[in-house]
Short mmCIF file of C-alpha atoms in Angstrom, two decimals:
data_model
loop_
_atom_site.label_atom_id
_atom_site.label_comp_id
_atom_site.label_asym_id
_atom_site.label_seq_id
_atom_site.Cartn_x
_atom_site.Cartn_y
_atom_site.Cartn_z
CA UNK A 243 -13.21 68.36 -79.37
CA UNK A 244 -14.82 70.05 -81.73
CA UNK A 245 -18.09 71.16 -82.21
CA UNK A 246 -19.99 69.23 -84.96
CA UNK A 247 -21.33 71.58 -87.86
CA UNK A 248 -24.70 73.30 -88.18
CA UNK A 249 -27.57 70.62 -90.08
CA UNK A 250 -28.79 72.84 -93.00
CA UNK A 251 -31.94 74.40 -92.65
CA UNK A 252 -34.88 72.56 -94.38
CA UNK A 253 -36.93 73.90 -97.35
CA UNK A 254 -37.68 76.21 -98.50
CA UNK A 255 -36.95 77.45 -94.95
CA UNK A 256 -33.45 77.35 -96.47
CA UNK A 257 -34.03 80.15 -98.35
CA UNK A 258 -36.23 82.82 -96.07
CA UNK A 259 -34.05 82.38 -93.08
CA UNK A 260 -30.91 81.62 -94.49
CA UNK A 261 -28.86 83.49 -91.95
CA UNK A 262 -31.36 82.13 -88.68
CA UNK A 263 -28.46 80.52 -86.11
CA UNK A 264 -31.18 78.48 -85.15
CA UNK A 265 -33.88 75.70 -87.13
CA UNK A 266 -37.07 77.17 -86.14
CA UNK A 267 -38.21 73.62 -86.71
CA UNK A 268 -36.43 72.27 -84.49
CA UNK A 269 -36.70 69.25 -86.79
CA UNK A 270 -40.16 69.11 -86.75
CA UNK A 271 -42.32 68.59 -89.49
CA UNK A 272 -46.57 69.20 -89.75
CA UNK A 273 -47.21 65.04 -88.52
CA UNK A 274 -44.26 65.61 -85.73
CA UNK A 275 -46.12 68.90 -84.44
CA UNK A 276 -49.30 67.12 -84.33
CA UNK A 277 -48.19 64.30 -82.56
CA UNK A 278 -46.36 65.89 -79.73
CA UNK A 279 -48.41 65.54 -77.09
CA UNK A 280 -49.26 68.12 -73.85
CA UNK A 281 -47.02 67.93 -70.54
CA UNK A 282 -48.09 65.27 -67.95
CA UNK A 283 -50.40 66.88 -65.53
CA UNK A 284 -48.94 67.28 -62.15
CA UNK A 285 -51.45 66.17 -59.34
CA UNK A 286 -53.44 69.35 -57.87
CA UNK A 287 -53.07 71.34 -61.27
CA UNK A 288 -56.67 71.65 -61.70
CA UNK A 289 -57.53 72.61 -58.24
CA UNK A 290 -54.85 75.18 -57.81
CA UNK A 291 -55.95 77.08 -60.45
CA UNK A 292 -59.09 76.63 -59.69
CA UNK A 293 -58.37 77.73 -55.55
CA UNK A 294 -56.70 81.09 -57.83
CA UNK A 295 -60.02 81.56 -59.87
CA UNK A 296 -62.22 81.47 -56.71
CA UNK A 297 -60.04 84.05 -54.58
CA UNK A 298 -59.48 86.47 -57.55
CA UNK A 299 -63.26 86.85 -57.89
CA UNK A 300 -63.24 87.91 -54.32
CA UNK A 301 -60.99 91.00 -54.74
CA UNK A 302 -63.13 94.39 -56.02
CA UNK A 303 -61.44 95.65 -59.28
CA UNK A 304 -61.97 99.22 -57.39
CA UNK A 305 -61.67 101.10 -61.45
CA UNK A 306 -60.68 104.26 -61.72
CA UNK A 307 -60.29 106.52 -65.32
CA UNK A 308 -57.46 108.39 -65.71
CA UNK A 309 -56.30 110.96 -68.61
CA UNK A 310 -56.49 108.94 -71.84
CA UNK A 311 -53.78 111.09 -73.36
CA UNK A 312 -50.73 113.89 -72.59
CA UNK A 313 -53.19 116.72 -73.26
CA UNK A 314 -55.44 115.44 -70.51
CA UNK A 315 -58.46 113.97 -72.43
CA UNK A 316 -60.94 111.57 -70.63
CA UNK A 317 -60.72 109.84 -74.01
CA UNK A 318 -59.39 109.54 -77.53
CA UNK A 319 -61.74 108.38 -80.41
CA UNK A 320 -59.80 105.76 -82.30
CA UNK A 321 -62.59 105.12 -85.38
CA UNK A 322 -65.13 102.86 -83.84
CA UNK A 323 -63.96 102.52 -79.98
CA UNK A 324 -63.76 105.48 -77.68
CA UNK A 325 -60.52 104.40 -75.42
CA UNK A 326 -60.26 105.25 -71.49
CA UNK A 327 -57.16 104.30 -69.46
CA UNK A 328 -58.01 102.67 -66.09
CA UNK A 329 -56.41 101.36 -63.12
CA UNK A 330 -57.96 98.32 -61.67
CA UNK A 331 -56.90 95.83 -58.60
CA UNK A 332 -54.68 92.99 -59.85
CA UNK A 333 -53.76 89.83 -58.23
CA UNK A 334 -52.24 90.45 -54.35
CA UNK A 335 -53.54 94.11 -54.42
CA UNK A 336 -51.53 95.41 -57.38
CA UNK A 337 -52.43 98.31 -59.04
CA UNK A 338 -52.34 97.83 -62.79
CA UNK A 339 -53.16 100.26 -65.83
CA UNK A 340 -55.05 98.98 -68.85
CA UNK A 341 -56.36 100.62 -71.82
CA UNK A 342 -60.15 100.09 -72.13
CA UNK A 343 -62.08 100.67 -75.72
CA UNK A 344 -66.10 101.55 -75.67
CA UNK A 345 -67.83 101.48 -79.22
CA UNK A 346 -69.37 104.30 -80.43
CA UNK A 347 -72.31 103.14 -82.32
CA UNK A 348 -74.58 101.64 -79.43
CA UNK A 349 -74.25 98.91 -76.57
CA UNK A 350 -71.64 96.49 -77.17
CA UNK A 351 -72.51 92.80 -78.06
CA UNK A 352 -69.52 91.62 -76.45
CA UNK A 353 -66.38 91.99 -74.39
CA UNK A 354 -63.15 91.13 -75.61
CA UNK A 355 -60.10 90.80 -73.18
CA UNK A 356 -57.37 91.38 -75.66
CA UNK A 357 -53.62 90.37 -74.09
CA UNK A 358 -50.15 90.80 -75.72
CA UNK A 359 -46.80 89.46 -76.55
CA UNK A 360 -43.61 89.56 -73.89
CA UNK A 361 -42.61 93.05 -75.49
CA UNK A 362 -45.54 94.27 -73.48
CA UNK A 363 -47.76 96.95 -75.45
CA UNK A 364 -47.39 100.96 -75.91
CA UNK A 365 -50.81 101.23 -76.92
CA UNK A 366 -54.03 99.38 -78.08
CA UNK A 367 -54.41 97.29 -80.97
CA UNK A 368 -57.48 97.24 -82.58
CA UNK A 369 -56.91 94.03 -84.87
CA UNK A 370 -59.55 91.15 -84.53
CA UNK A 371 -61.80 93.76 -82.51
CA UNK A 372 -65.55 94.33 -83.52
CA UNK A 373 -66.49 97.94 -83.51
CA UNK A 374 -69.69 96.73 -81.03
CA UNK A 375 -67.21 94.80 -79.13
CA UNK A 376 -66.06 96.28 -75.58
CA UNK A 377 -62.25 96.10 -75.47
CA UNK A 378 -59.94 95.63 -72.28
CA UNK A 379 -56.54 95.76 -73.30
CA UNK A 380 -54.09 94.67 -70.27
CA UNK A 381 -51.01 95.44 -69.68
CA UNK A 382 -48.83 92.27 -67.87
CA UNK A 383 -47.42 94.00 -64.56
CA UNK A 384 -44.33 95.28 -65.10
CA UNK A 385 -44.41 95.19 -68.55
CA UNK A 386 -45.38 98.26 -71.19
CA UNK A 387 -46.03 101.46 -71.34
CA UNK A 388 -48.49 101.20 -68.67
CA UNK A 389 -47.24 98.87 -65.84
CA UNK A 390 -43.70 98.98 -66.44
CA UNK A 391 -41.50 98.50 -62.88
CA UNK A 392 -45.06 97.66 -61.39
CA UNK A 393 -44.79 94.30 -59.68
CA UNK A 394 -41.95 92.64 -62.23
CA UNK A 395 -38.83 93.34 -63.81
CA UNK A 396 -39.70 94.77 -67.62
CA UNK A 397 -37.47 92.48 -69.82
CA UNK A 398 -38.81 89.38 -71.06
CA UNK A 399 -35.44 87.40 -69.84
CA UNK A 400 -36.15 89.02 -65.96
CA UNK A 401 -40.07 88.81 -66.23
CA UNK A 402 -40.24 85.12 -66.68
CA UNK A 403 -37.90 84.00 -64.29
CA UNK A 404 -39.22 86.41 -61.57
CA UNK A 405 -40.90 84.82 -58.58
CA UNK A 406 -39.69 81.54 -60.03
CA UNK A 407 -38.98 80.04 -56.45
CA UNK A 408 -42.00 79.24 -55.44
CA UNK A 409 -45.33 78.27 -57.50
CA UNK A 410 -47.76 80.59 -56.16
CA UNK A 411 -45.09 83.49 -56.30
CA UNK A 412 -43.86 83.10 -60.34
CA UNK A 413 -44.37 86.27 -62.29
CA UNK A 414 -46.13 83.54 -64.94
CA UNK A 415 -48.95 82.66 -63.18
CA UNK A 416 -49.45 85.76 -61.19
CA UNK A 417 -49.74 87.50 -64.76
CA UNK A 418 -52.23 85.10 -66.02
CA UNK A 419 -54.67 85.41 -62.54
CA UNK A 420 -54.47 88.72 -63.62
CA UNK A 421 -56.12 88.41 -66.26
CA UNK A 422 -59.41 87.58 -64.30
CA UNK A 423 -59.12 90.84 -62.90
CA UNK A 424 -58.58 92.74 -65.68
CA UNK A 425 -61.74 90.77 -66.95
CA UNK A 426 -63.75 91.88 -63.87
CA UNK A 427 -62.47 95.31 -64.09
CA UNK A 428 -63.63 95.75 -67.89
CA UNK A 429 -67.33 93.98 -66.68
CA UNK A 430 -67.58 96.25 -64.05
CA UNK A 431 -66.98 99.41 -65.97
CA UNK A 432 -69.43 98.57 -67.88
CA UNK A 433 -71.60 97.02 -65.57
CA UNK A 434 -71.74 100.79 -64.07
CA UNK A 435 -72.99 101.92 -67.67
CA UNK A 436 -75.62 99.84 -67.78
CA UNK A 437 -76.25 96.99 -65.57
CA UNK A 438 -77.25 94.81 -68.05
CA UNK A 439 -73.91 94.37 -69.03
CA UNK A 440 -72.36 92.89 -66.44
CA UNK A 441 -73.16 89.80 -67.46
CA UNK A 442 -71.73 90.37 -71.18
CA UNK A 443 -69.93 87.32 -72.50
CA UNK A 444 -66.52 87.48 -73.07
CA UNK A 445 -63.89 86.19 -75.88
CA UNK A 446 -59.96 86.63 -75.15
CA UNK A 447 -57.40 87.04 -78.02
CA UNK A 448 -53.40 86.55 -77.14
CA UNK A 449 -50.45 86.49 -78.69
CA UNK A 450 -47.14 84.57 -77.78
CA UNK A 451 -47.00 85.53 -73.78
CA UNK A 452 -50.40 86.16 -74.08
CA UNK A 453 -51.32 83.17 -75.54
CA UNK A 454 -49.43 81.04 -73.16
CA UNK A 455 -50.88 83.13 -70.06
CA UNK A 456 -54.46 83.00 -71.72
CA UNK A 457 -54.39 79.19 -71.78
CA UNK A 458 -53.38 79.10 -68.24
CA UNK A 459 -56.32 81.30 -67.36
CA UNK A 460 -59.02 80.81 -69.60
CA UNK A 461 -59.87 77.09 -68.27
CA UNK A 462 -61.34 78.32 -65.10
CA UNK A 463 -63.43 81.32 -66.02
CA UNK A 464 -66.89 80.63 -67.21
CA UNK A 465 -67.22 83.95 -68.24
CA UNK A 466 -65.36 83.45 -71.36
CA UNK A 467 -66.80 82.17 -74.32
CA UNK A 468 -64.04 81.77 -76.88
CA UNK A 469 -60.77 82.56 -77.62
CA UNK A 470 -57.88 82.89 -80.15
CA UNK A 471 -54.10 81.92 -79.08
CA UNK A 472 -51.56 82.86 -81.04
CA UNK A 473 -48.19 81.21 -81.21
CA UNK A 474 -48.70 80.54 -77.68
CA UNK A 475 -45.47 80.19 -75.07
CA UNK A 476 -45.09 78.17 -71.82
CA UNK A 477 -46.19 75.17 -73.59
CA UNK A 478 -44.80 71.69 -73.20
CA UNK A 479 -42.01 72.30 -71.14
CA UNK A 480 -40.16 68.90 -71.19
CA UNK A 481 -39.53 69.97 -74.70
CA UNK A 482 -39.02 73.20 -74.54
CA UNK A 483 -35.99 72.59 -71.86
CA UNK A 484 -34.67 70.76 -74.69
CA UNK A 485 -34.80 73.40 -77.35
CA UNK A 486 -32.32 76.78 -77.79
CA UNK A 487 -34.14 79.70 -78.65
CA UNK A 488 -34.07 83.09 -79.22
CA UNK A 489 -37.43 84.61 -76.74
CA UNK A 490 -37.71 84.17 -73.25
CA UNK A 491 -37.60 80.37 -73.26
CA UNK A 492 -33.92 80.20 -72.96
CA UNK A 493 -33.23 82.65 -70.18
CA UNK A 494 -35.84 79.31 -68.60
CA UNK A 495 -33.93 76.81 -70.03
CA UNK A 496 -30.67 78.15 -68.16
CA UNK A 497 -32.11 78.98 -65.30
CA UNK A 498 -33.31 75.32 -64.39
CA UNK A 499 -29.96 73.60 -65.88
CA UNK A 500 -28.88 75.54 -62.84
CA UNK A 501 -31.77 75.15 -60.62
CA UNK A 502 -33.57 71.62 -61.04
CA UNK A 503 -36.16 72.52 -58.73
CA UNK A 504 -37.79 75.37 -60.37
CA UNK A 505 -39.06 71.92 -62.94
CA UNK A 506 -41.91 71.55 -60.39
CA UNK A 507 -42.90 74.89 -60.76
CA UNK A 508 -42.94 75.18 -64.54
CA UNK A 509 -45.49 71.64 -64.28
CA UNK A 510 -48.15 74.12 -62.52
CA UNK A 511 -47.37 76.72 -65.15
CA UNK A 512 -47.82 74.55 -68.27
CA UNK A 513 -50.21 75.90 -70.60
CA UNK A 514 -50.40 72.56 -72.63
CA UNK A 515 -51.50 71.39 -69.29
CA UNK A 516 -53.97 73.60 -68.91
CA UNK A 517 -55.24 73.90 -72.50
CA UNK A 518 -56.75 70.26 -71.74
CA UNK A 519 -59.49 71.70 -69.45
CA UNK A 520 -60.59 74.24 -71.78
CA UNK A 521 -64.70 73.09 -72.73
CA UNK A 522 -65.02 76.55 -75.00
CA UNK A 523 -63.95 77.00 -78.90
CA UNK A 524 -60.59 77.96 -78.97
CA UNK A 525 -58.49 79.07 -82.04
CA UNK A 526 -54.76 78.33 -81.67
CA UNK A 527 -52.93 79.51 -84.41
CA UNK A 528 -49.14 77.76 -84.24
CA UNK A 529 -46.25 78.43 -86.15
CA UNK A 530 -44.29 76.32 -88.06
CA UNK A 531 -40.93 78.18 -87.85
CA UNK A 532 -40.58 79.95 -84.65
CA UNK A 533 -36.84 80.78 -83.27
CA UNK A 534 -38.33 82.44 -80.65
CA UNK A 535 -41.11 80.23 -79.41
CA UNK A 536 -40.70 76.61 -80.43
CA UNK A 537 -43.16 75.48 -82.41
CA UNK A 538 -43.39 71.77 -80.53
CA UNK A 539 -44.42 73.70 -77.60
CA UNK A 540 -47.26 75.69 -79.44
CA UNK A 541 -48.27 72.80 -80.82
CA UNK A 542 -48.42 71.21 -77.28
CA UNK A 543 -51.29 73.54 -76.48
CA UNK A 544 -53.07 73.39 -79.84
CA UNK A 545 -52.80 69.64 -79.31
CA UNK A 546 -53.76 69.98 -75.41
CA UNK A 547 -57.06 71.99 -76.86
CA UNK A 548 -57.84 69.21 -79.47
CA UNK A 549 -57.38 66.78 -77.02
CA UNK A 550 -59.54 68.29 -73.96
CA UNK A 551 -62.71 66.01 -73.20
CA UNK A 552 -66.09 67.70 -74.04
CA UNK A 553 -64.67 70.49 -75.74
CA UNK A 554 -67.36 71.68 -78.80
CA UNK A 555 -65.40 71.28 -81.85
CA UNK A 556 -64.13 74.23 -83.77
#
């Protein structure tokens, strides 16, 4: 039996991805995407995260500078931000490196935890970043130039399958709890500054991984204010089992064809699950053509956001 032939690709997508072995629309047009609707919420999703929140605001961040560069400097100036590398206490006692920016002009205004796609990051980015914003710039453990072998494998395809077994042991969630320390650890430093600041209000910008893991987090930490997701993962995943793709999704989507239990896990990992109980402004920028993050899954966040009681509207 043959297989049957590839549909053509739709316009004009036809024409800019001509040679894609996959329709990053996974037959979806704009009304599909805004119809598809977040993952059913397994009972205890809201208070497991929010059991995570509580005990992650127990630990002491414990930060410590380190060298900023090869040549030994306690910092580099990058234009508006002086930048600091710091180790701070992660989730179960990890040590993780981050990259921490300071503006130079004065006290900042406010802090922005700024996350990153599943390639990890080699160094900070200072796009959508204030100069009189403080900057923490994670690094996922295991991932990067910073925490790479630390805690996870460093491929995206090992990464998101590690600790898969067992909910409160996948890499997924473990990576987005840490993102409550890295917020503590960037509030402390500069709480030791000036202890005014420790009370500075917070926005979080993340892209693909780090959209998906900022979604997961950002619903149980008052401190944050706001927040931009782009083309956010680990959304939606009765769909996303359904959909071939190029990113880390697929190494998933085998993974459970082969092991039908991990499902349960992915339902506490669901960011369009999670994006329900967000009550701040939240920016989700989706994409319509996506082979490595399907876009019905971004979508399911953007819609879980849009959908989330109380929420002020953006």
């Amino acid at each position: 039996m043959t297989a049957p032939p590839p549909r053509p690709l739709p316009a004009p997508y036809d024409r800019w991805f001509a040679d894609s072995p996959i329709d990053g629309t996974y037959g979806y047009d704009r009304d599909a995407l805004l119809a598809v609707e977040p993952a059913a919420e397994p009972d205890g999703f809201a208070d497991l995260w929010r059991s995570w929140y509580a005990r992650s605001r127990e630990v002491r961040s414990d930060v410590v500078a380190e060298r900023a560069d090869a040549e030994g400097a306690a910092t580099v100036r990058r234009a508006t931000h002086d930048v600091f590398v710091i180790t701070h206490t992660g989730d179960g006692g990890l040590r993780l490196r981050a990259w921490v920016a300071l503006p130079v002009d004065g006290p900042p205004r406010v802090g922005v935890v700024h996350s990153h796609g599943y390639g990890g990051r080699d160094a900070p980015s200072f796009e959508r970043v204030p100069r009189d914003a403080a900057v923490g710039f994670p690094v996922a453990r295991g991932l990067g130039a910073l925490n790479r072998g630390v805690g996870a494998p460093d491929t995206s395809s090992a990464h998101v399958l590690h600790g898969i077994e067992a909910v409160d042991t996948y890499a997924v969630g473990r990576s987005a709890v840490d993102l409550w320390h890295a917020a503590t650890a960037l509030l402390d430093m500069l709480a030791e500054r000036d202890p005014a600041l420790a009370d500075l209000p917070l926005y979080y910008v993340g892209t693909s991984f780090g959209g998906g893991i900022g979604a997961l987090a950002l619903p149980w930490d008052d401190r944050f204010v706001g927040a931009t997701l782009e083309v956010p993962t680990f959304g939606q995943h009765d769909l996303r089992l359904q959909m071939p793709c190029l990113g880390s999704g697929e190494a998933v989507r085998h993974h459970v064809a082969d092991h039908p239990e991990a499902r349960e896990v992915l339902a506490f990992h669901d960011a369009s699950v999670a994006a329900t109980h967000l009550r701040i402004p939240v920016r989700v920028e989706c994409a319509a053509w996506d082979t490595s993050v399907p876009p019905p899954g971004q979508f399911g966040v953007a819609n879980g956001v849009a959908r989330a009681p109380g929420r002020p509207s953006t």
